[in-house]
Short mmCIF file of C-alpha atoms and ligand atoms in Angstrom, two decimals:
data_model
loop_
_atom_site.label_atom_id
_atom_site.label_comp_id
_atom_site.label_asym_id
_atom_site.label_seq_id
_atom_site.Cartn_x
_atom_site.Cartn_y
_atom_site.Cartn_z
CA UNK A 19 0.00 0.00 0.00
CA UNK A 20 1.13 3.55 -0.67
CA UNK A 21 0.14 6.71 1.08
CA UNK A 22 1.22 10.28 0.30
CA UNK A 23 1.16 12.94 3.01
CA UNK A 24 1.35 16.72 2.72
CA UNK A 25 4.65 18.59 2.96
CA UNK A 26 6.39 19.10 6.33
CA UNK A 27 9.09 21.72 7.00
CA UNK A 28 11.61 19.27 8.51
CA UNK A 29 11.98 15.49 8.66
CA UNK A 30 14.48 14.09 11.17
CA UNK A 31 15.49 10.45 10.73
CA UNK A 32 16.22 8.65 14.02
CA UNK A 33 14.94 9.28 17.56
CA UNK A 34 18.32 8.88 19.27
CA UNK A 35 20.06 11.71 21.17
CA UNK A 36 21.20 13.45 17.95
CA UNK A 37 17.85 13.32 16.14
CA UNK A 38 15.75 14.28 19.17
CA UNK A 39 18.04 17.19 20.03
CA UNK A 40 17.86 18.45 16.43
CA UNK A 41 14.06 18.15 16.54
CA UNK A 42 13.94 19.93 19.89
CA UNK A 43 16.09 22.83 18.60
CA UNK A 44 14.04 23.07 15.42
CA UNK A 45 10.75 23.18 17.33
CA UNK A 46 12.14 25.89 19.58
CA UNK A 47 13.03 27.87 16.45
CA UNK A 48 9.47 27.47 15.20
CA UNK A 49 10.16 24.77 12.57
CA UNK A 50 7.51 22.05 12.67
CA UNK A 51 9.30 18.70 12.77
CA UNK A 52 8.46 15.06 12.14
CA UNK A 53 10.82 12.46 13.58
CA UNK A 54 10.84 9.02 11.93
CA UNK A 55 12.26 6.21 14.05
CA UNK A 56 12.69 2.68 12.69
CA UNK A 57 12.47 0.84 16.00
CA UNK A 58 9.69 0.76 18.55
CA UNK A 59 11.98 2.36 21.16
CA UNK A 60 12.94 5.97 21.67
CA UNK A 61 16.59 6.78 22.46
CA UNK A 62 18.63 4.86 19.88
CA UNK A 63 21.62 3.18 21.47
CA UNK A 64 20.86 5.24 24.60
CA UNK A 65 17.39 3.69 25.02
CA UNK A 66 16.28 1.72 28.06
CA UNK A 67 14.47 -1.55 27.37
CA UNK A 68 11.97 -2.80 29.92
CA UNK A 69 11.46 -6.55 30.33
CA UNK A 70 9.33 -8.06 33.12
CA UNK A 71 9.51 -4.78 35.03
CA UNK A 72 13.34 -4.65 34.91
CA UNK A 73 14.97 -1.81 32.96
CA UNK A 74 18.09 -2.56 30.92
CA UNK A 75 20.50 0.12 29.72
CA UNK A 76 22.34 -0.86 26.51
CA UNK A 77 25.79 -0.66 28.02
CA UNK A 78 25.52 1.71 30.99
CA UNK A 79 25.17 5.32 29.85
CA UNK A 80 26.84 7.97 31.96
CA UNK A 81 25.50 11.47 31.49
CA UNK A 82 28.62 13.53 31.65
CA UNK A 83 29.51 16.57 29.62
CA UNK A 84 31.84 19.52 29.61
CA UNK A 85 29.37 21.47 27.54
CA UNK A 86 27.10 23.72 29.65
CA UNK A 87 24.31 23.92 27.05
CA UNK A 88 24.03 20.13 26.98
CA UNK A 89 23.98 19.89 30.78
CA UNK A 90 21.29 22.57 30.83
CA UNK A 91 19.14 20.63 28.33
CA UNK A 92 19.44 17.47 30.44
CA UNK A 93 18.52 19.28 33.65
CA UNK A 94 15.64 21.10 31.98
CA UNK A 95 14.24 17.79 30.75
CA UNK A 96 14.47 15.72 33.93
CA UNK A 97 15.02 18.06 36.88
CA UNK A 98 15.59 16.04 40.09
CA UNK A 99 15.01 12.76 38.22
CA UNK A 100 18.54 13.25 36.81
CA UNK A 101 20.62 12.13 39.75
CA UNK A 102 24.27 12.51 40.62
CA UNK A 103 25.69 8.97 40.79
CA UNK A 104 29.06 8.00 42.26
CA UNK A 105 31.23 5.93 40.01
CA UNK A 106 32.99 2.71 40.91
CA UNK A 107 34.48 0.47 38.27
CA UNK A 108 37.26 -2.05 38.46
CA UNK A 109 39.19 -4.34 36.16
CA UNK A 110 38.91 -8.07 36.76
CA UNK A 111 41.99 -9.97 35.61
CA UNK A 112 43.37 -13.33 36.73
CA UNK A 113 40.76 -13.52 39.52
CA UNK A 114 41.88 -10.20 41.00
CA UNK A 115 40.29 -6.78 41.03
CA UNK A 116 42.28 -3.74 39.97
CA UNK A 117 40.85 -0.32 40.70
CA UNK A 118 40.18 1.63 37.56
CA UNK A 119 41.81 4.01 36.75
CA UNK A 120 44.86 2.01 37.72
CA UNK A 121 46.14 2.71 41.23
CA UNK A 122 49.84 1.89 41.11
CA UNK A 123 50.22 0.35 44.57
CA UNK A 124 47.24 -2.00 44.24
CA UNK A 125 48.35 -2.81 40.74
CA UNK A 126 51.84 -3.69 41.90
CA UNK A 127 50.47 -5.66 44.88
CA UNK A 128 48.06 -7.65 42.72
CA UNK A 129 50.62 -8.36 40.05
CA UNK A 130 53.20 -9.55 42.62
CA UNK A 131 56.81 -8.43 43.09
CA UNK A 132 58.37 -10.37 40.16
CA UNK A 133 55.86 -9.37 37.47
CA UNK A 134 55.81 -5.79 38.83
CA UNK A 135 59.57 -5.48 38.45
CA UNK A 136 59.29 -6.85 34.95
CA UNK A 137 56.51 -4.36 34.18
CA UNK A 138 58.69 -1.49 35.40
CA UNK A 139 61.68 -2.78 33.43
CA UNK A 140 59.60 -3.06 30.28
CA UNK A 141 58.30 0.47 30.90
CA UNK A 142 61.87 1.75 31.26
CA UNK A 143 62.84 -0.03 28.05
CA UNK A 144 59.92 1.54 26.18
CA UNK A 145 60.95 5.01 27.37
CA UNK A 146 64.60 4.56 26.46
CA UNK A 147 64.01 2.74 23.18
CA UNK A 148 60.51 3.56 21.96
CA UNK A 149 59.22 2.21 18.66
CA UNK A 150 60.16 5.14 16.41
CA UNK A 151 57.06 5.08 14.24
CA UNK A 152 53.76 4.67 16.06
CA UNK A 153 51.52 3.11 13.42
CA UNK A 154 49.39 0.79 15.49
CA UNK A 155 47.50 0.73 18.78
CA UNK A 156 50.14 -1.71 20.06
CA UNK A 157 53.01 0.69 19.19
CA UNK A 158 51.22 3.65 20.76
CA UNK A 159 50.36 1.97 24.06
CA UNK A 160 53.64 0.08 24.40
CA UNK A 161 55.62 3.30 23.95
CA UNK A 162 53.72 4.87 26.83
CA UNK A 163 53.19 1.96 29.22
CA UNK A 164 55.75 -0.70 28.30
CA UNK A 165 54.96 -4.10 26.83
CA UNK A 166 54.05 -5.87 30.09
CA UNK A 167 51.37 -3.40 31.16
CA UNK A 168 50.10 -3.24 27.60
CA UNK A 169 49.64 -7.02 27.61
CA UNK A 170 47.95 -7.03 31.03
CA UNK A 171 45.67 -4.01 30.82
CA UNK A 172 45.11 -3.13 27.19
CA UNK A 173 45.57 -6.02 24.81
CA UNK A 174 42.92 -8.59 25.79
CA UNK A 175 40.15 -6.12 26.50
CA UNK A 176 40.79 -4.09 23.36
CA UNK A 177 40.80 -7.24 21.28
CA UNK A 178 37.50 -8.35 22.86
CA UNK A 179 35.94 -4.98 22.09
CA UNK A 180 37.16 -4.69 18.53
CA UNK A 181 37.61 -8.33 17.51
CA UNK A 182 40.88 -7.22 15.91
CA UNK A 183 44.51 -7.83 16.69
CA UNK A 184 45.88 -4.65 18.34
CA UNK A 185 48.41 -4.51 15.52
CA UNK A 186 45.54 -3.90 13.11
CA UNK A 187 44.11 -0.95 15.04
CA UNK A 188 45.48 2.45 14.11
CA UNK A 189 47.53 4.48 16.58
CA UNK A 190 45.37 7.53 15.84
CA UNK A 191 42.47 5.82 17.55
CA UNK A 192 44.47 5.13 20.72
CA UNK A 193 45.70 8.72 20.73
CA UNK A 194 42.15 10.00 20.57
CA UNK A 195 40.71 7.72 23.21
CA UNK A 196 43.53 7.30 25.66
CA UNK A 197 45.05 10.75 25.20
CA UNK A 198 48.59 11.40 26.20
CA UNK A 199 48.61 9.63 29.51
CA UNK A 200 52.01 8.22 30.31
CA UNK A 201 52.58 5.73 33.10
CA UNK A 202 54.35 8.41 35.10
CA UNK A 203 51.32 10.68 34.82
CA UNK A 204 49.08 7.80 35.89
CA UNK A 205 51.29 7.15 38.90
CA UNK A 206 51.48 10.83 39.81
CA UNK A 207 47.75 11.24 39.52
CA UNK A 208 47.06 8.18 41.66
CA UNK A 209 49.35 9.47 44.41
CA UNK A 210 48.21 13.09 44.20
CA UNK A 211 44.59 12.81 43.18
CA UNK A 212 43.44 16.10 44.63
CA UNK A 213 46.10 18.20 42.92
CA UNK A 214 46.20 16.60 39.55
CA UNK A 215 43.43 14.12 38.91
CA UNK A 216 43.33 13.02 35.29
CA UNK A 217 41.64 15.55 33.03
CA UNK A 218 38.86 13.25 32.08
CA UNK A 219 38.56 11.00 35.09
CA UNK A 220 34.98 11.06 36.22
CA UNK A 221 34.25 10.18 39.81
CA UNK A 222 30.62 11.11 39.57
CA UNK A 223 28.21 11.33 36.67
CA UNK A 224 24.53 11.96 36.19
CA UNK A 225 22.02 9.24 35.53
CA UNK A 226 18.25 9.36 34.99
CA UNK A 227 16.27 7.58 37.69
CA UNK A 228 14.80 5.10 35.17
CA UNK A 229 17.83 4.79 32.90
CA UNK A 230 18.98 6.79 29.86
CA UNK A 231 15.81 6.12 27.88
CA UNK A 232 13.93 8.23 30.41
CA UNK A 233 15.80 11.30 29.13
CA UNK A 234 14.96 10.57 25.49
CA UNK A 235 11.34 9.63 26.22
CA UNK A 236 11.05 13.01 27.91
CA UNK A 237 12.59 14.79 24.90
CA UNK A 238 10.04 13.02 22.64
CA UNK A 239 7.12 13.90 24.93
CA UNK A 240 8.13 17.55 25.01
CA UNK A 241 8.45 17.60 21.26
CA UNK A 242 4.90 16.32 20.91
CA UNK A 243 3.64 18.84 23.47
CA UNK A 244 5.22 21.59 21.34
CA UNK A 245 3.50 20.40 18.15
CA UNK A 246 6.14 18.06 16.69
CA UNK A 247 5.50 14.45 15.64
CA UNK A 248 7.41 11.31 16.52
CA UNK A 249 6.61 8.20 14.51
CA UNK A 250 8.06 4.93 15.84
CA UNK A 251 8.32 1.67 13.85
CA UNK A 252 8.78 4.01 10.86
CA UNK A 253 11.68 2.67 8.81
CA UNK A 254 12.98 5.14 6.22
CA UNK A 255 13.41 3.25 2.96
CA UNK A 256 14.18 6.05 0.48
CA UNK A 257 15.30 9.68 0.38
CA UNK A 258 14.34 11.26 -2.91
CA UNK A 259 16.30 14.16 -4.38
CA UNK A 260 16.61 16.22 -7.54
CA UNK A 261 18.71 19.24 -8.60
CA UNK A 262 20.77 19.21 -5.40
CA UNK A 263 17.76 19.16 -3.05
CA UNK A 264 15.99 16.46 -1.11
CA UNK A 265 12.23 16.72 -1.68
CA UNK A 266 10.64 13.68 -0.01
CA UNK A 267 11.20 10.69 2.22
CA UNK A 268 9.51 7.28 1.98
CA UNK A 269 9.09 5.21 5.14
CA UNK A 270 7.50 1.89 5.93
CA UNK A 271 5.15 1.66 8.88
CA UNK A 272 2.62 -1.05 9.77
CA UNK A 273 2.60 -2.59 6.29
CA UNK A 274 2.20 0.73 4.47
CA UNK A 275 4.66 2.86 2.52
CA UNK A 276 4.22 6.55 3.29
CA UNK A 277 5.87 9.37 1.39
CA UNK A 278 6.38 12.72 3.14
CA UNK A 279 7.14 15.80 1.05
CA UNK A 280 9.58 17.95 2.97
CA UNK A 281 11.65 21.12 2.79
CA UNK A 282 14.65 19.76 4.74
CA UNK A 283 15.98 16.44 6.03
CA UNK A 284 18.34 15.68 8.90
CA UNK A 285 19.41 12.05 9.24
CA UNK A 286 21.12 10.18 12.07
CA UNK A 287 20.91 6.72 10.50
CA UNK A 288 24.19 4.92 9.82
CA UNK A 289 26.03 6.29 6.78
CA UNK A 290 26.17 2.97 4.94
CA UNK A 291 22.36 2.61 5.16
CA UNK A 292 21.86 6.25 4.28
CA UNK A 293 23.94 6.09 1.09
CA UNK A 294 22.04 2.96 0.01
CA UNK A 295 18.68 4.73 0.41
CA UNK A 296 19.15 7.75 -1.85
CA UNK A 297 16.97 7.85 -4.94
CA UNK A 298 18.40 8.35 -7.51
CA UNK A 299 21.48 6.47 -6.26
CA UNK A 300 24.72 8.42 -5.73
CA UNK A 301 27.68 7.76 -8.10
CA UNK A 302 29.27 4.27 -7.81
CA UNK A 303 32.33 5.59 -5.90
CA UNK A 304 30.04 6.98 -3.18
CA UNK A 305 28.04 3.73 -3.00
CA UNK A 306 31.31 1.81 -2.68
CA UNK A 307 32.53 4.15 0.09
CA UNK A 308 29.27 3.62 2.00
CA UNK A 309 29.54 -0.16 1.68
CA UNK A 310 33.16 -0.08 2.85
CA UNK A 311 32.40 1.46 6.28
CA UNK A 312 32.62 -1.09 9.07
CA UNK A 313 30.98 -1.43 12.48
CA UNK A 314 31.25 -3.49 15.63
CA UNK A 315 28.06 -4.96 17.04
CA UNK A 316 27.07 -5.62 20.62
CA UNK A 317 24.92 -8.03 22.63
CA UNK A 318 23.69 -7.37 26.13
CA UNK A 319 22.58 -10.45 28.03
CA UNK A 320 20.52 -9.27 30.98
CA UNK A 321 20.58 -11.74 33.88
CA UNK A 322 18.27 -11.37 36.85
CA UNK A 323 19.60 -13.08 39.98
CA UNK A 324 17.51 -14.34 42.89
CA UNK A 325 19.77 -12.65 45.40
CA UNK A 326 21.08 -9.27 46.40
CA UNK A 327 24.08 -7.84 44.63
CA UNK A 328 27.52 -8.81 45.96
CA UNK A 329 29.56 -6.03 44.38
CA UNK A 330 29.34 -2.25 44.56
CA UNK A 331 30.74 -1.36 41.13
CA UNK A 332 28.58 0.22 38.44
CA UNK A 333 30.48 -1.96 36.00
CA UNK A 334 33.49 -4.27 35.89
CA UNK A 335 35.86 -4.68 32.95
CA UNK A 336 36.56 -8.36 32.35
CA UNK A 337 40.09 -8.73 30.94
CA UNK A 338 40.42 -12.48 31.34
CA UNK A 339 40.71 -14.19 27.94
CA UNK A 340 39.10 -17.31 29.50
CA UNK A 341 35.60 -15.82 29.17
CA UNK A 342 34.01 -13.97 26.29
CA UNK A 343 32.12 -11.40 28.33
CA UNK A 344 33.86 -8.01 28.07
CA UNK A 345 32.13 -5.99 30.78
CA UNK A 346 29.49 -6.57 33.43
CA UNK A 347 27.01 -3.88 34.44
CA UNK A 348 25.31 -3.99 37.82
CA UNK A 349 22.18 -1.97 37.08
CA UNK A 350 21.01 -1.57 40.68
CA UNK A 351 24.23 0.35 41.37
CA UNK A 352 23.35 2.82 38.60
CA UNK A 353 19.85 3.39 39.96
CA UNK A 354 17.90 1.11 42.31
CA UNK A 355 14.75 2.13 40.42
CA UNK A 356 15.86 0.03 37.43
CA UNK A 357 14.85 -3.03 39.51
CA UNK A 358 11.32 -3.68 40.79
CA UNK A 359 12.61 -5.96 43.55
CA UNK A 360 15.64 -4.92 45.64
CA UNK A 361 16.13 -8.50 46.85
CA UNK A 362 17.24 -9.36 43.30
CA UNK A 363 20.22 -8.28 41.15
CA UNK A 364 20.12 -7.29 37.50
CA UNK A 365 23.37 -7.73 35.57
CA UNK A 366 24.19 -6.70 32.03
CA UNK A 367 26.70 -9.14 30.52
CA UNK A 368 28.25 -7.34 27.55
CA UNK A 369 29.49 -9.22 24.50
CA UNK A 370 31.23 -7.35 21.70
CA UNK A 371 30.74 -9.13 18.40
CA UNK A 372 30.23 -8.78 14.67
CA UNK A 373 27.08 -9.63 12.78
CA UNK A 374 27.47 -13.11 11.33
CA UNK A 375 30.01 -14.32 13.90
CA UNK A 376 29.31 -17.21 16.29
CA UNK A 377 28.10 -14.95 19.12
CA UNK A 378 25.73 -12.94 16.94
CA UNK A 379 24.37 -16.11 15.34
CA UNK A 380 23.83 -17.89 18.68
CA UNK A 381 20.23 -18.36 19.79
CA UNK A 382 18.98 -16.30 22.73
CA UNK A 383 18.87 -19.47 24.85
CA UNK A 384 22.47 -20.31 24.05
CA UNK A 385 23.57 -16.75 24.93
CA UNK A 386 21.73 -16.85 28.26
CA UNK A 387 23.41 -20.22 28.97
CA UNK A 388 26.81 -18.77 28.08
CA UNK A 389 26.30 -15.69 30.27
CA UNK A 390 25.08 -17.84 33.19
CA UNK A 391 28.11 -20.12 32.86
CA UNK A 392 30.51 -17.18 32.73
CA UNK A 393 28.95 -15.33 35.67
CA UNK A 394 29.59 -18.49 37.71
CA UNK A 395 33.10 -18.97 36.31
CA UNK A 396 33.96 -15.41 37.38
CA UNK A 397 32.52 -15.98 40.86
CA UNK A 398 29.74 -13.35 40.80
CA UNK A 399 26.84 -15.84 41.21
CA UNK A 400 26.03 -19.49 40.78
CA UNK A 401 24.08 -20.67 37.79
CA UNK A 402 21.25 -21.76 40.09
CA UNK A 403 20.87 -18.15 41.24
CA UNK A 404 20.00 -16.96 37.71
CA UNK A 405 16.21 -16.54 37.66
CA UNK A 406 15.89 -15.54 34.01
CA UNK A 407 17.67 -13.76 31.20
CA UNK A 408 16.98 -11.57 28.21
CA UNK A 409 19.05 -10.92 25.07
CA UNK A 410 19.28 -7.45 23.53
CA UNK A 411 21.16 -7.14 20.24
CA UNK A 412 22.56 -3.79 19.16
CA UNK A 413 23.82 -3.71 15.60
CA UNK A 414 26.36 -0.98 14.68
CA UNK A 415 27.15 -0.13 18.29
CA UNK A 416 30.64 1.09 17.37
CA UNK A 417 31.77 2.69 14.11
CA UNK A 418 35.15 1.12 13.25
CA UNK A 419 38.12 3.39 12.52
CA UNK A 420 40.19 1.37 10.07
CA UNK A 421 42.96 2.64 7.86
CA UNK A 422 40.56 3.53 5.03
CA UNK A 423 37.59 5.07 6.81
CA UNK A 424 38.86 8.67 6.46
CA UNK A 425 39.08 8.31 2.70
CA UNK A 426 35.58 6.79 2.51
CA UNK A 427 34.17 9.56 4.70
CA UNK A 428 35.67 12.25 2.47
CA UNK A 429 34.10 10.64 -0.60
CA UNK A 430 30.71 10.43 1.12
CA UNK A 431 30.87 13.94 2.55
CA UNK A 432 31.80 15.57 -0.71
CA UNK A 433 28.73 14.03 -2.35
CA UNK A 434 26.37 14.80 0.58
CA UNK A 435 27.58 18.43 0.50
CA UNK A 436 25.96 18.79 -2.93
CA UNK A 437 22.52 18.44 -1.26
CA UNK A 438 21.80 21.89 0.11
CA UNK A 439 18.84 21.02 2.35
CA UNK A 440 20.19 17.79 3.81
CA UNK A 441 22.43 17.11 6.82
CA UNK A 442 23.75 13.91 8.36
CA UNK A 443 24.45 13.96 12.12
CA UNK A 444 25.21 11.73 15.09
CA UNK A 445 27.40 8.78 15.93
CA UNK A 446 26.80 6.44 13.00
CA UNK A 447 25.52 9.32 10.90
CA UNK A 448 29.04 10.74 10.88
CA UNK A 449 30.91 7.51 11.63
CA UNK A 450 32.35 9.04 14.77
CA UNK A 451 32.92 7.42 18.06
CA UNK A 452 31.10 9.97 20.14
CA UNK A 453 29.04 10.06 23.31
CA UNK A 454 25.53 11.41 23.81
CA UNK A 455 26.63 15.01 24.37
CA UNK A 456 28.65 15.08 21.18
CA UNK A 457 25.76 13.59 19.20
CA UNK A 458 23.46 16.24 20.66
CA UNK A 459 25.85 19.01 19.60
CA UNK A 460 25.79 17.76 16.01
CA UNK A 461 21.96 18.00 16.12
CA UNK A 462 22.15 21.57 17.42
CA UNK A 463 24.72 22.51 14.75
CA UNK A 464 22.51 21.07 11.98
CA UNK A 465 19.62 23.34 12.96
CA UNK A 466 21.92 26.36 13.30
CA UNK A 467 23.23 25.66 9.80
CA UNK A 468 19.70 25.50 8.41
CA UNK A 469 18.96 28.81 10.14
CA UNK A 470 21.88 30.38 8.28
CA UNK A 471 24.24 30.54 11.24
CA UNK A 472 27.92 29.66 10.80
CA UNK A 473 27.73 26.11 12.18
CA UNK A 474 28.79 22.79 10.72
CA UNK A 475 28.05 19.42 12.39
CA UNK A 476 31.28 18.03 10.91
CA UNK A 477 33.20 20.67 12.87
CA UNK A 478 31.68 19.80 16.25
CA UNK A 479 34.77 19.54 18.33
CA UNK A 480 35.25 16.14 19.92
CA UNK A 481 37.48 17.83 22.49
CA UNK A 482 34.32 19.28 23.97
CA UNK A 483 33.16 15.76 24.78
CA UNK A 484 34.87 13.64 27.34
CA UNK A 485 36.70 10.43 26.75
CA UNK A 486 37.55 7.73 29.18
CA UNK A 487 41.27 7.54 29.68
CA UNK A 488 43.06 4.21 29.71
CA UNK A 489 40.05 2.20 28.67
CA UNK A 490 39.25 1.71 25.05
CA UNK A 491 35.50 1.69 24.97
CA UNK A 492 32.55 3.38 26.56
C1 FAD B 8 28.00 -0.02 24.90
C2 FAD B 8 27.86 1.47 24.79
C3 FAD B 8 28.02 2.27 25.92
C4 FAD B 8 27.88 3.67 25.83
N1 FAD B 8 28.07 4.44 26.95
C5 FAD B 8 27.91 5.78 26.88
C6 FAD B 8 28.03 6.59 28.05
O1 FAD B 8 28.35 6.10 29.13
N2 FAD B 8 27.79 7.93 27.93
C7 FAD B 8 27.45 8.50 26.74
O2 FAD B 8 27.19 9.71 26.70
N3 FAD B 8 27.38 7.76 25.61
C8 FAD B 8 27.59 6.42 25.65
N4 FAD B 8 27.49 5.66 24.51
C9 FAD B 8 27.27 6.33 23.22
C10 FAD B 8 25.79 6.68 22.98
O3 FAD B 8 25.01 5.51 22.98
C11 FAD B 8 25.71 7.37 21.63
O4 FAD B 8 26.57 8.49 21.58
C12 FAD B 8 24.33 7.88 21.28
O5 FAD B 8 23.33 6.91 21.44
C13 FAD B 8 24.37 8.33 19.82
O6 FAD B 8 23.17 8.96 19.52
P1 FAD B 8 22.77 9.16 17.99
O7 FAD B 8 21.44 9.80 18.01
O8 FAD B 8 23.90 9.82 17.29
O9 FAD B 8 22.68 7.69 17.37
P2 FAD B 8 21.81 6.43 17.77
O10 FAD B 8 21.66 6.31 19.22
O11 FAD B 8 22.44 5.29 17.02
O12 FAD B 8 20.38 6.75 17.13
C14 FAD B 8 20.11 6.62 15.76
C15 FAD B 8 18.65 6.27 15.60
O13 FAD B 8 18.33 6.19 14.20
C16 FAD B 8 17.42 5.15 14.01
N5 FAD B 8 17.45 4.69 12.60
C17 FAD B 8 18.44 4.04 11.97
N6 FAD B 8 18.07 3.76 10.70
C18 FAD B 8 16.84 4.26 10.52
C19 FAD B 8 15.93 4.29 9.43
N7 FAD B 8 16.23 3.73 8.25
N8 FAD B 8 14.73 4.88 9.60
C20 FAD B 8 14.40 5.48 10.79
N9 FAD B 8 15.23 5.47 11.86
C21 FAD B 8 16.44 4.88 11.73
C22 FAD B 8 17.91 4.07 14.97
O14 FAD B 8 16.91 3.09 15.24
C23 FAD B 8 18.28 4.91 16.18
O15 FAD B 8 17.20 5.04 17.07
C24 FAD B 8 27.62 4.27 24.57
C25 FAD B 8 27.48 3.46 23.43
C26 FAD B 8 27.60 2.08 23.53
C27 FAD B 8 27.47 1.24 22.30
#
């Protein structure tokens, strides 16, 4: 079935943080906006899924920003329901817990005298004789931490997250995420935390009482109150253009194809999908560039335990190569209101994977079995204590920075720039590894650009976002 609707001033594709912020800014500027969201949830990767009364965050979303306008938007939306939350996270390796960020004395104690001396010697060697050309993640980290610490604290976890050998990951990526934190700085900061805590170390963050989705549900509600529209289960299939302008968008909803005439389009869908949906199709080189972009996928296995929690961390990084789980969230420690029953525990077992690999292809039952086995193997609960589990799959959780992605992005951008009333924004919409605040800023910049102000979402400065130091994934 086909259905044609009248023209709308602005269509925003995607009801994640970027799309909803763009829609919010547009509505405030008096531009009537329709948001089209493919899934039934609001919030994109930052949604909260509710199953049997338990709320699951897709990975544990800290609300932390250095940008006052973003903080103000969050506070305006949720008021006291956005709570300050203390942070505790540790690394689990070889059956021992290491505080994160690394505290040198505990690290040395846990490693033992012999391995600690070897770690210091390998650090000294790296300082005296660094690898002259830092091409890879391995080169970059080893030069700053020495080979031993690299192997203990960076290699296994990074390889779990990215499914790539650290020698295949570009140094540029490590430089962006880990920043220039040498071992000496780490040691100094651990000893003198008050004077010189790491720039981006976050001891407290904000968190909505009912999980991150609460923020984005609120944004959507406010948009509707102000006259905007949000259509869920509305999968955009085609973006039609002619003479350098987009003129309509076709989406599929409840068995019907709808076509919306529009004056402007902002999209936060992943760039590879976007390029494939233009009608007429872009030149072959642009199609090829879109197809060449790569992503890492993610599975959250939620496990509800028939017992109270036995650890205080918000999340624990699991470095052991003996299990496949990469990180464990303890949702009750983010907000007790995520659980309907405080005598239970709700864990998020995080598996980094790629569509088509054995994890992604496993049945939900098999994944719940795997997570239950691993939670026991790691000593957090027995299998008998697992009451039930749920599997949440998140495709394209992480845009991959490989050695060609810059070139592909340039090809795609130069073609998209020929469309004067179109803008791509957001994490996968710009193939950038950004957090919620950064995605929001790209949405704000898109509206400013449409209003004729000197703003460009591609120029949103990632420095204004925060990055976790030492770890390689958020
Ligand atoms: C494991 C994990 C942990 C994270 N932790 C943090 C954290 O602690 N703090 C933080 O700030 N950030 C965190 N992030 C990042 C955060 O999730 C993202 O920055 C944010 O969700 C990006 O928002 P976005 O709107 O750009 O994209 P998305 O959230 O990806 O939203 C895009 C939306 O577009 C929709 N869409 C796609 N295709 C179509 C289509 N064809 N038609 C209609 N709609 C479509 C999607 O369904 C989706 O809802 C984390 C991410 C991951 C993966």
